[in-house]
PDB file of C-alpha atoms and ligand atoms in Angstrom:
ATOM      1  CA  PHE A 232      87.053 101.247 107.127  1.00 57.00           C
ATOM      2  CA  ILE A 233      83.720 101.432 108.864  1.00 58.00           C
ATOM      3  CA  GLN A 234      80.691 102.815 107.121  1.00 60.00           C
ATOM      4  CA  VAL A 235      78.208 104.427 109.524  1.00 59.00           C
ATOM      5  CA  TYR A 236      74.596 104.635 108.556  1.00 61.00           C
ATOM      6  CA  ALA A 237      72.195 106.611 110.727  1.00 58.00           C
ATOM      7  CA  GLU A 238      68.433 106.650 110.590  1.00 59.00           C
ATOM      8  CA  ALA A 239      66.077 108.550 112.789  1.00 61.00           C
ATOM      9  CA  ILE A 240      63.110 106.608 114.142  1.00 61.00           C
ATOM     10  CA  ALA A 241      60.001 108.621 113.994  1.00 62.00           C
ATOM     11  CA  HIS A 242      56.875 107.594 115.785  1.00 61.00           C
ATOM     12  CA  GLY A 243      53.682 109.583 115.510  1.00 60.00           C
ATOM     13  CA  GLY A 244      55.601 112.612 114.326  1.00 59.00           C
ATOM     14  CA  HIS A 245      57.914 112.519 117.359  1.00 67.00           C
ATOM     15  CA  SER A 246      61.501 111.439 117.150  1.00 66.00           C
ATOM     16  CA  LYS A 247      62.102 108.347 119.267  1.00 69.00           C
ATOM     17  CA  GLY A 248      65.814 107.989 118.689  1.00 72.00           C
ATOM     18  CA  THR A 249      68.381 107.017 116.079  1.00 71.00           C
ATOM     19  CA  ILE A 250      69.592 103.667 114.776  1.00 70.00           C
ATOM     20  CA  LEU A 251      73.280 103.502 114.002  1.00 71.00           C
ATOM     21  CA  VAL A 252      74.397 100.750 111.655  1.00 70.00           C
ATOM     22  CA  PHE A 253      78.121  99.958 111.566  1.00 70.00           C
ATOM     23  CA  ARG A 254      79.253  97.994 108.562  1.00 69.00           C
ATOM     24  CA  ASP A 255      82.787  96.853 107.903  1.00 70.00           C
ATOM     25  CA  VAL A 256      83.470  97.846 104.299  1.00 66.00           C
ATOM     26  CA  THR A 257      87.237  97.235 104.260  1.00 68.00           C
ATOM     27  CA  ALA A 258      87.012  94.544 101.590  1.00 66.00           C
ATOM     28  CA  GLU A 259      84.689  96.578  99.380  1.00 65.00           C
ATOM     29  CA  THR A 260      86.869  99.648  99.643  1.00 72.00           C
ATOM     30  CA  GLU A 261      89.883  97.612  98.520  1.00 71.00           C
ATOM     31  CA  VAL A 262      87.886  96.207  95.566  1.00 73.00           C
ATOM     32  CA  ASP A 263      86.740  99.737  94.664  1.00 77.00           C
ATOM     33  CA  ARG A 264      90.301 101.019  94.897  1.00 75.00           C
ATOM     34  CA  VAL A 265      91.594  98.248  92.636  1.00 74.00           C
ATOM     35  CA  LYS A 266      88.774  98.898  90.161  1.00 74.00           C
ATOM     36  CA  SER A 267      89.354 102.601  89.899  1.00 77.00           C
ATOM     37  CA  GLU A 268      93.126 102.134  89.663  1.00 76.00           C
ATOM     38  CA  LEU A 269      92.495  99.587  86.928  1.00 75.00           C
ATOM     39  CA  VAL A 270      90.429 102.024  84.908  1.00 77.00           C
ATOM     40  CA  SER A 271      92.994 104.794  85.166  1.00 76.00           C
ATOM     41  CA  THR A 272      95.942 102.475  84.448  1.00 74.00           C
ATOM     42  CA  VAL A 273      94.173 100.927  81.470  1.00 74.00           C
ATOM     43  CA  SER A 274      93.366 104.309  80.013  1.00 75.00           C
ATOM     44  CA  HIS A 275      96.921 105.543  80.506  1.00 75.00           C
ATOM     45  CA  GLU A 276      98.866 102.457  79.582  1.00 77.00           C
ATOM     46  CA  LEU A 277      96.750 101.105  76.736  1.00 83.00           C
ATOM     47  CA  ARG A 278      96.214 104.414  75.040  1.00 84.00           C
ATOM     48  CA  THR A 279      99.827 105.252  74.284  1.00 83.00           C
ATOM     49  CA  PRO A 280     100.857 101.993  72.587  1.00 87.00           C
ATOM     50  CA  LEU A 281      97.529 101.748  70.774  1.00 91.00           C
ATOM     51  CA  SER A 282      97.711 105.228  69.331  1.00 92.00           C
ATOM     52  CA  SER A 283     101.275 104.671  68.251  1.00 92.00           C
ATOM     53  CA  ILE A 284     100.369 101.381  66.520  1.00 94.00           C
ATOM     54  CA  TYR A 285      97.420 103.089  64.865  1.00 95.00           C
ATOM     55  CA  GLY A 286      99.511 106.078  63.774  1.00 94.00           C
ATOM     56  CA  PHE A 287     102.379 104.082  62.319  1.00 94.00           C
ATOM     57  CA  THR A 288     100.184 101.577  60.487  1.00 95.00           C
ATOM     58  CA  GLU A 289      98.210 104.446  58.997  1.00 94.00           C
ATOM     59  CA  LEU A 290     101.416 106.078  57.767  1.00 92.00           C
ATOM     60  CA  MET A 291     102.630 102.811  56.278  1.00 93.00           C
ATOM     61  CA  LEU A 292      99.323 102.201  54.521  1.00 93.00           C
ATOM     62  CA  LYS A 293      99.027 105.677  53.067  1.00 92.00           C
ATOM     63  CA  ARG A 294     102.585 106.359  51.979  1.00 89.00           C
ATOM     64  CA  ASP A 295     105.245 104.575  50.018  1.00 88.00           C
ATOM     65  CA  LEU A 296     108.077 104.569  52.513  1.00 86.00           C
ATOM     66  CA  ASP A 297     111.687 103.667  51.932  1.00 91.00           C
ATOM     67  CA  PRO A 298     112.687 100.233  53.306  1.00 91.00           C
ATOM     68  CA  GLU A 299     114.764 101.723  56.129  1.00 93.00           C
ATOM     69  CA  ARG A 300     111.859 103.761  57.457  1.00 92.00           C
ATOM     70  CA  ASN A 301     109.472 100.868  56.928  1.00 92.00           C
ATOM     71  CA  LYS A 302     111.676  98.707  59.106  1.00 93.00           C
ATOM     72  CA  ARG A 303     111.904 101.361  61.825  1.00 93.00           C
ATOM     73  CA  TYR A 304     108.129 101.792  61.957  1.00 93.00           C
ATOM     74  CA  LEU A 305     107.591  98.040  62.001  1.00 93.00           C
ATOM     75  CA  GLN A 306     110.002  97.763  64.915  1.00 92.00           C
ATOM     76  CA  THR A 307     107.999 100.348  66.859  1.00 92.00           C
ATOM     77  CA  ILE A 308     104.745  98.558  66.084  1.00 93.00           C
ATOM     78  CA  HIS A 309     106.331  95.296  67.166  1.00 92.00           C
ATOM     79  CA  ASP A 310     107.654  96.768  70.459  1.00 87.00           C
ATOM     80  CA  GLU A 311     104.372  98.449  71.283  1.00 89.00           C
ATOM     81  CA  SER A 312     102.405  95.246  70.598  1.00 91.00           C
ATOM     82  CA  LYS A 313     104.741  93.422  72.971  1.00 85.00           C
ATOM     83  CA  ARG A 314     104.036  96.073  75.617  1.00 83.00           C
ATOM     84  CA  LEU A 315     100.305  95.591  75.140  1.00 88.00           C
ATOM     85  CA  THR A 316     100.636  91.816  75.403  1.00 88.00           C
ATOM     86  CA  ASP A 317     102.603  92.119  78.651  1.00 83.00           C
ATOM     87  CA  LEU A 318     100.089  94.569  80.007  1.00 84.00           C
ATOM     88  CA  VAL A 319      97.126  92.349  79.267  1.00 86.00           C
ATOM     89  CA  SER A 320      98.851  89.323  80.765  1.00 85.00           C
ATOM     90  CA  ASP A 321      99.635  91.318  83.950  1.00 85.00           C
ATOM     91  CA  PHE A 322      95.983  92.311  84.245  1.00 84.00           C
ATOM     92  CA  LEU A 323      94.803  88.746  83.701  1.00 85.00           C
ATOM     93  CA  ASN A 324      97.280  87.422  86.236  1.00 86.00           C
ATOM     94  CA  VAL A 325      96.203  89.837  88.902  1.00 84.00           C
ATOM     95  CA  GLN A 326      92.578  89.072  88.217  1.00 81.00           C
ATOM     96  CA  ARG A 327      93.237  85.315  88.431  1.00 85.00           C
ATOM     97  CA  MET A 328      95.176  85.699  91.656  1.00 83.00           C
ATOM     98  CA  GLU A 329      92.529  87.979  93.118  1.00 79.00           C
ATOM     99  CA  SER A 330      89.740  85.512  92.411  1.00 81.00           C
ATOM    100  CA  GLY A 331      91.769  82.620  93.873  1.00 81.00           C
ATOM    101  CA  LYS A 332      91.668  80.856  90.485  1.00 82.00           C
ATOM    102  CA  GLN A 333      95.416  80.778  89.981  1.00 87.00           C
ATOM    103  CA  GLU A 334      96.631  77.177  89.919  1.00 90.00           C
ATOM    104  CA  TYR A 335     100.216  76.220  90.649  1.00 94.00           C
ATOM    105  CA  ASP A 336     101.544  73.046  89.072  1.00 95.00           C
ATOM    106  CA  LYS A 337     104.417  72.308  91.449  1.00 96.00           C
ATOM    107  CA  GLN A 338     107.263  70.055  90.333  1.00 96.00           C
ATOM    108  CA  ILE A 339     110.752  69.543  91.685  1.00 95.00           C
ATOM    109  CA  PHE A 340     113.472  71.022  89.460  1.00 95.00           C
ATOM    110  CA  ASP A 341     116.748  72.955  89.492  1.00 96.00           C
ATOM    111  CA  LEU A 342     115.920  76.656  89.614  1.00 97.00           C
ATOM    112  CA  LYS A 343     119.223  77.699  88.039  1.00 96.00           C
ATOM    113  CA  GLU A 344     118.051  76.369  84.658  1.00 96.00           C
ATOM    114  CA  ILE A 345     115.135  78.824  84.596  1.00 96.00           C
ATOM    115  CA  VAL A 346     117.365  81.601  85.896  1.00 97.00           C
ATOM    116  CA  LYS A 347     119.853  81.003  83.058  1.00 97.00           C
ATOM    117  CA  GLU A 348     117.089  80.916  80.464  1.00 96.00           C
ATOM    118  CA  GLN A 349     115.526  84.173  81.673  1.00 96.00           C
ATOM    119  CA  ILE A 350     118.901  85.926  81.817  1.00 97.00           C
ATOM    120  CA  GLN A 351     119.541  84.937  78.200  1.00 96.00           C
ATOM    121  CA  PHE A 352     116.108  86.145  77.164  1.00 94.00           C
ATOM    122  CA  TYR A 353     116.443  89.582  78.766  1.00 95.00           C
ATOM    123  CA  GLN A 354     120.088  89.944  77.675  1.00 95.00           C
ATOM    124  CA  ALA A 355     118.989  89.455  74.064  1.00 94.00           C
ATOM    125  CA  ALA A 356     116.692  92.464  74.397  1.00 89.00           C
ATOM    126  CA  THR A 357     119.366  94.944  75.515  1.00 93.00           C
ATOM    127  CA  GLU A 358     122.818  95.977  74.392  1.00 94.00           C
ATOM    128  CA  GLN A 359     123.253  98.646  77.036  1.00 96.00           C
ATOM    129  CA  HIS A 360     123.178  96.220  79.947  1.00 97.00           C
ATOM    130  CA  SER A 361     125.270  93.275  80.972  1.00 98.00           C
ATOM    131  CA  LEU A 362     123.307  90.557  82.781  1.00 98.00           C
ATOM    132  CA  LYS A 363     125.521  88.359  84.942  1.00 97.00           C
ATOM    133  CA  LEU A 364     124.968  85.200  86.898  1.00 97.00           C
ATOM    134  CA  ASP A 365     126.961  84.575  90.034  1.00 96.00           C
ATOM    135  CA  LEU A 366     126.653  81.034  91.440  1.00 94.00           C
ATOM    136  CA  ASN A 367     128.523  77.819  92.005  1.00 90.00           C
ATOM    137  CA  ASP A 368     127.601  75.866  88.876  1.00 88.00           C
ATOM    138  CA  GLU A 369     128.334  72.543  90.554  1.00 89.00           C
ATOM    139  CA  GLN A 370     125.545  73.101  93.060  1.00 92.00           C
ATOM    140  CA  ASP A 371     121.915  72.184  92.494  1.00 93.00           C
ATOM    141  CA  PHE A 372     119.213  74.631  93.466  1.00 96.00           C
ATOM    142  CA  MET A 373     116.237  72.306  93.758  1.00 95.00           C
ATOM    143  CA  VAL A 374     112.839  73.844  94.401  1.00 96.00           C
ATOM    144  CA  GLU A 375     109.316  72.471  94.398  1.00 96.00           C
ATOM    145  CA  ALA A 376     107.622  75.081  92.302  1.00 97.00           C
ATOM    146  CA  ASP A 377     105.433  76.000  89.383  1.00 97.00           C
ATOM    147  CA  ALA A 378     107.884  76.558  86.506  1.00 97.00           C
ATOM    148  CA  ASN A 379     105.798  79.230  84.768  1.00 94.00           C
ATOM    149  CA  SER A 380     105.453  81.213  87.972  1.00 95.00           C
ATOM    150  CA  MET A 381     109.220  81.047  88.522  1.00 97.00           C
ATOM    151  CA  LYS A 382     109.785  82.343  84.981  1.00 96.00           C
ATOM    152  CA  GLN A 383     107.400  85.167  85.645  1.00 94.00           C
ATOM    153  CA  LEU A 384     109.005  86.032  88.986  1.00 96.00           C
ATOM    154  CA  LEU A 385     112.478  86.181  87.461  1.00 97.00           C
ATOM    155  CA  GLY A 386     111.199  87.905  84.349  1.00 95.00           C
ATOM    156  CA  ASN A 387     109.548  90.711  86.345  1.00 95.00           C
ATOM    157  CA  LEU A 388     112.654  91.293  88.475  1.00 97.00           C
ATOM    158  CA  LEU A 389     115.041  91.249  85.504  1.00 97.00           C
ATOM    159  CA  ASN A 390     112.749  93.420  83.431  1.00 94.00           C
ATOM    160  CA  ASN A 391     112.596  95.998  86.243  1.00 96.00           C
ATOM    161  CA  ALA A 392     116.361  95.874  86.834  1.00 97.00           C
ATOM    162  CA  VAL A 393     116.949  96.691  83.151  1.00 96.00           C
ATOM    163  CA  LYS A 394     114.073  99.161  82.858  1.00 94.00           C
ATOM    164  CA  TYR A 395     115.053 101.179  85.924  1.00 95.00           C
ATOM    165  CA  SER A 396     118.713 101.385  84.852  1.00 96.00           C
ATOM    166  CA  PRO A 397     118.092 103.695  81.893  1.00 94.00           C
ATOM    167  CA  ASP A 398     121.799 104.488  81.493  1.00 95.00           C
ATOM    168  CA  GLY A 399     122.685 100.820  81.164  1.00 95.00           C
ATOM    169  CA  GLY A 400     125.085  98.912  83.399  1.00 96.00           C
ATOM    170  CA  ASP A 401     125.360  95.575  85.132  1.00 97.00           C
ATOM    171  CA  VAL A 402     122.532  93.466  86.465  1.00 98.00           C
ATOM    172  CA  VAL A 403     123.821  90.735  88.757  1.00 98.00           C
ATOM    173  CA  VAL A 404     121.837  87.653  89.706  1.00 98.00           C
ATOM    174  CA  THR A 405     123.202  85.665  92.628  1.00 98.00           C
ATOM    175  CA  MET A 406     122.059  82.260  93.873  1.00 97.00           C
ATOM    176  CA  THR A 407     123.152  80.753  97.178  1.00 96.00           C
ATOM    177  CA  HIS A 408     122.023  78.167  99.701  1.00 94.00           C
ATOM    178  CA  GLN A 409     121.138  79.563 103.139  1.00 91.00           C
ATOM    179  CA  HIS A 410     120.333  76.748 105.590  1.00 87.00           C
ATOM    180  CA  ASN A 411     117.388  74.985 103.981  1.00 91.00           C
ATOM    181  CA  GLN A 412     116.489  77.899 101.759  1.00 95.00           C
ATOM    182  CA  ILE A 413     117.575  79.110  98.369  1.00 97.00           C
ATOM    183  CA  GLU A 414     118.351  82.786  98.147  1.00 97.00           C
ATOM    184  CA  LEU A 415     118.165  84.471  94.804  1.00 98.00           C
ATOM    185  CA  SER A 416     119.017  88.128  94.431  1.00 98.00           C
ATOM    186  CA  VAL A 417     118.733  90.518  91.504  1.00 98.00           C
ATOM    187  CA  ARG A 418     120.909  93.594  91.844  1.00 98.00           C
ATOM    188  CA  ASP A 419     121.017  96.647  89.607  1.00 98.00           C
ATOM    189  CA  PHE A 420     122.906  99.935  89.653  1.00 97.00           C
ATOM    190  CA  GLY A 421     120.052 102.034  88.351  1.00 96.00           C
ATOM    191  CA  ILE A 422     117.892 104.890  89.611  1.00 95.00           C
ATOM    192  CA  GLY A 423     117.104 103.327  93.020  1.00 96.00           C
ATOM    193  CA  ILE A 424     113.964 103.809  95.098  1.00 95.00           C
ATOM    194  CA  PRO A 425     113.223 106.623  97.581  1.00 94.00           C
ATOM    195  CA  SER A 426     112.889 105.317 101.148  1.00 94.00           C
ATOM    196  CA  HIS A 427     109.322 106.630 101.590  1.00 93.00           C
ATOM    197  CA  SER A 428     108.209 104.375  98.711  1.00 94.00           C
ATOM    198  CA  MET A 429     109.645 101.185 100.170  1.00 94.00           C
ATOM    199  CA  PRO A 430     106.594 100.148 102.265  1.00 93.00           C
ATOM    200  CA  HIS A 431     104.284 100.421  99.220  1.00 93.00           C
ATOM    201  CA  LEU A 432     106.343  98.727  96.524  1.00 94.00           C
ATOM    202  CA  PHE A 433     104.523  95.400  96.584  1.00 95.00           C
ATOM    203  CA  SER A 434     101.024  96.923  96.581  1.00 91.00           C
ATOM    204  CA  LYS A 435      98.936  96.604  93.454  1.00 88.00           C
ATOM    205  CA  PHE A 436      99.284  99.540  91.045  1.00 85.00           C
ATOM    206  CA  TYR A 437     101.862 101.311  93.197  1.00 89.00           C
ATOM    207  CA  ARG A 438     104.464 103.210  91.207  1.00 89.00           C
ATOM    208  CA  VAL A 439     107.128 105.531  92.570  1.00 91.00           C
ATOM    209  CA  ASP A 440     105.909 109.017  91.855  1.00 84.00           C
ATOM    210  CA  ASN A 441     108.935 110.879  90.567  1.00 79.00           C
ATOM    211  CA  SER A 442     109.928 112.098  87.157  1.00 77.00           C
ATOM    212  CA  ASP A 443     112.450 109.297  86.528  1.00 78.00           C
ATOM    213  CA  SER A 444     109.890 106.560  87.171  1.00 76.00           C
ATOM    214  CA  ARG A 445     107.117 108.346  85.322  1.00 74.00           C
ATOM    215  CA  LYS A 446     109.218 108.561  82.166  1.00 77.00           C
ATOM    216  CA  ILE A 447     109.607 104.775  82.328  1.00 82.00           C
ATOM    217  CA  GLY A 448     106.216 103.209  81.705  1.00 76.00           C
ATOM    218  CA  GLY A 449     104.622 100.480  83.777  1.00 82.00           C
ATOM    219  CA  THR A 450     101.461  99.269  85.465  1.00 84.00           C
ATOM    220  CA  GLY A 451     102.646  98.912  89.055  1.00 89.00           C
ATOM    221  CA  LEU A 452     101.532  95.274  88.946  1.00 91.00           C
ATOM    222  CA  GLY A 453     104.807  93.380  88.448  1.00 93.00           C
ATOM    223  CA  LEU A 454     105.992  93.391  92.036  1.00 96.00           C
ATOM    224  CA  SER A 455     102.550  92.587  93.445  1.00 93.00           C
ATOM    225  CA  ILE A 456     102.532  89.531  91.162  1.00 94.00           C
ATOM    226  CA  CYS A 457     106.032  88.592  92.404  1.00 96.00           C
ATOM    227  CA  LYS A 458     104.889  88.859  95.992  1.00 95.00           C
ATOM    228  CA  GLU A 459     101.864  86.639  95.380  1.00 94.00           C
ATOM    229  CA  ILE A 460     103.978  84.002  93.582  1.00 95.00           C
ATOM    230  CA  VAL A 461     106.533  83.942  96.400  1.00 97.00           C
ATOM    231  CA  ARG A 462     103.755  83.681  98.999  1.00 95.00           C
ATOM    232  CA  ALA A 463     102.210  80.741  97.154  1.00 94.00           C
ATOM    233  CA  HIS A 464     105.608  78.995  97.365  1.00 96.00           C
ATOM    234  CA  ASP A 465     106.107  79.615 101.117  1.00 96.00           C
ATOM    235  CA  GLY A 466     108.951  82.035 100.488  1.00 97.00           C
ATOM    236  CA  ASN A 467     109.506  85.709 100.936  1.00 96.00           C
ATOM    237  CA  ILE A 468     110.750  88.706  99.000  1.00 97.00           C
ATOM    238  CA  GLU A 469     112.604  91.766 100.290  1.00 97.00           C
ATOM    239  CA  VAL A 470     114.089  94.861  98.774  1.00 97.00           C
ATOM    240  CA  GLU A 471     116.994  97.156  99.623  1.00 97.00           C
ATOM    241  CA  SER A 472     117.721 100.276  97.672  1.00 96.00           C
ATOM    242  CA  ILE A 473     119.721 103.490  97.669  1.00 96.00           C
ATOM    243  CA  LEU A 474     118.284 106.328  95.619  1.00 94.00           C
ATOM    244  CA  GLY A 475     120.535 107.070  92.681  1.00 94.00           C
ATOM    245  CA  GLU A 476     122.751 104.048  93.339  1.00 96.00           C
ATOM    246  CA  GLY A 477     120.727 100.924  92.771  1.00 97.00           C
ATOM    247  CA  THR A 478     118.433  98.250  94.086  1.00 97.00           C
ATOM    248  CA  VAL A 479     118.560  94.642  95.148  1.00 98.00           C
ATOM    249  CA  PHE A 480     115.581  92.297  95.390  1.00 98.00           C
ATOM    250  CA  ARG A 481     116.112  89.150  97.469  1.00 98.00           C
ATOM    251  CA  VAL A 482     113.840  86.138  97.117  1.00 98.00           C
ATOM    252  CA  LYS A 483     113.982  83.217  99.530  1.00 97.00           C
ATOM    253  CA  LEU A 484     112.369  79.897  98.650  1.00 97.00           C
ATOM    254  CA  PRO A 485     112.393  76.598 100.535  1.00 96.00           C
ATOM    255  CA  SER A 486     115.006  74.232  99.112  1.00 95.00           C
ATOM    256  CA  ALA A 487     113.532  70.925  97.899  1.00 92.00           C
ATOM    257  CA  THR A 488     116.764  69.006  98.464  1.00 83.00           C
ATOM    258  CA  ASP A 489     115.563  67.675 101.839  1.00 69.00           C
ATOM    259  CA  ALA A 490     112.274  66.541 100.314  1.00 66.00           C
ATOM    260  CA  LEU A 491     114.232  64.675  97.620  1.00 66.00           C
ATOM    261  CA  LEU A 492     116.502  62.960 100.179  1.00 68.00           C
ATOM    262  CA  GLU A 493     113.513  61.913 102.270  1.00 68.00           C
ATOM    263  CA  ALA A 494     111.835  60.434  99.212  1.00 67.00           C
ATOM    264  CA  GLU A 495     114.872  58.227  98.462  1.00 65.00           C
TER     265      GLU A 495
HETATM  266  P1  LIG B 529     105.951  98.777  87.085  1.00 55.41           P
HETATM  267  O1  LIG B 529     105.075  98.158  86.040  1.00 55.41           O
HETATM  268  O2  LIG B 529     105.593 100.198  87.377  1.00 55.41           O
HETATM  269  O3  LIG B 529     107.405  98.595  86.817  1.00 55.41           O
HETATM  270  P2  LIG B 529     106.266  97.097  89.474  1.00 55.41           P
HETATM  271  O4  LIG B 529     105.193  96.568  90.370  1.00 55.41           O
HETATM  272  O5  LIG B 529     107.128  96.104  88.803  1.00 55.41           O
HETATM  273  O6  LIG B 529     105.537  98.019  88.428  1.00 55.41           O
HETATM  274  O7  LIG B 529     107.163  98.079  90.321  1.00 55.41           O
HETATM  275  C1  LIG B 529     106.552  99.072  91.148  1.00 55.41           C
HETATM  276  C2  LIG B 529     107.411 100.325  91.212  1.00 55.41           C
HETATM  277  O8  LIG B 529     108.609 100.040  91.945  1.00 55.41           O
HETATM  278  C3  LIG B 529     107.889 100.810  89.855  1.00 55.41           C
HETATM  279  O9  LIG B 529     106.950 101.680  89.271  1.00 55.41           O
HETATM  280  C4  LIG B 529     109.181 101.525  90.198  1.00 55.41           C
HETATM  281  O10 LIG B 529     108.892 102.839  90.607  1.00 55.41           O
HETATM  282  C5  LIG B 529     109.699 100.748  91.399  1.00 55.41           C
HETATM  283  N1  LIG B 529     110.745  99.747  91.030  1.00 55.41           N
HETATM  284  C6  LIG B 529     110.576  98.421  90.822  1.00 55.41           C
HETATM  285  N2  LIG B 529     111.752  97.807  90.562  1.00 55.41           N
HETATM  286  C7  LIG B 529     112.688  98.779  90.580  1.00 55.41           C
HETATM  287  C8  LIG B 529     114.124  98.802  90.383  1.00 55.41           C
HETATM  288  N3  LIG B 529     114.810  97.683  90.087  1.00 55.41           N
HETATM  289  N4  LIG B 529     114.752 100.004  90.479  1.00 55.41           N
HETATM  290  C9  LIG B 529     114.068 101.139  90.765  1.00 55.41           C
HETATM  291  N5  LIG B 529     112.728 101.187  90.977  1.00 55.41           N
HETATM  292  C10 LIG B 529     112.040 100.027  90.875  1.00 55.41           C
END
């Protein structure tokens, strides 16, 4: 984006010409876009859980409710608080990444341990879905990575796979070695993604604009965080999807096995 600024030069009441100033405002426009998206996302996404927490706590304070209803309301309050916590941590992450302040504490470890842990965590939160892991358990999947970032990467992909399969179904995580890379894929059989949305998926705040996606809440930040994490680990992330049939995200990361052998 180029901003053009024109000023007429007047001299003794007569016009002598015009100065044209060209200024590259690409970076500022991007910052402005992120800011205004932030404001609208915050107002949308914070409002709903907050008003539901407020409403339910008010009901519980004012009325003597039976234990069953009490429990149900508490569950809602609990779920909505979790949503708020996730939201705030997404915002903070993006802000940290944007300002270049994100630090990665890279260690060498077997990625399948984190994958197993995250699968268990997300499986515990759903009865409608069956989260499966497909790998050769005798193989190591060594990476040199920041463990928290790997948890977050997996967590975002698994969370999406479950969230965008509203009718339930399988979510299959596969891990393989491809040359000197580790390929990890997360496949679901959910609502899928329209092809025109594919180029924008990893952009900050982008959400597919159709009624199915709108019904399912979100900030449009998860995948942009995944992309940044993968970039910081010299890997890449790709997506394939068929609308109405399902989606697969593939992450490739350098294998640390060679580095380990060299160190021996
Ligand atoms: P959100 O918080 O909206 O889920 P993401 O950045 O994680 O944000 O994803 C961006 C958009 O990509 C989502 O709004 C959704 O429309 C689409 N999307 C992501 N993962 C999937 C998936 N597994 N199946 C279908 N659509 C998906």
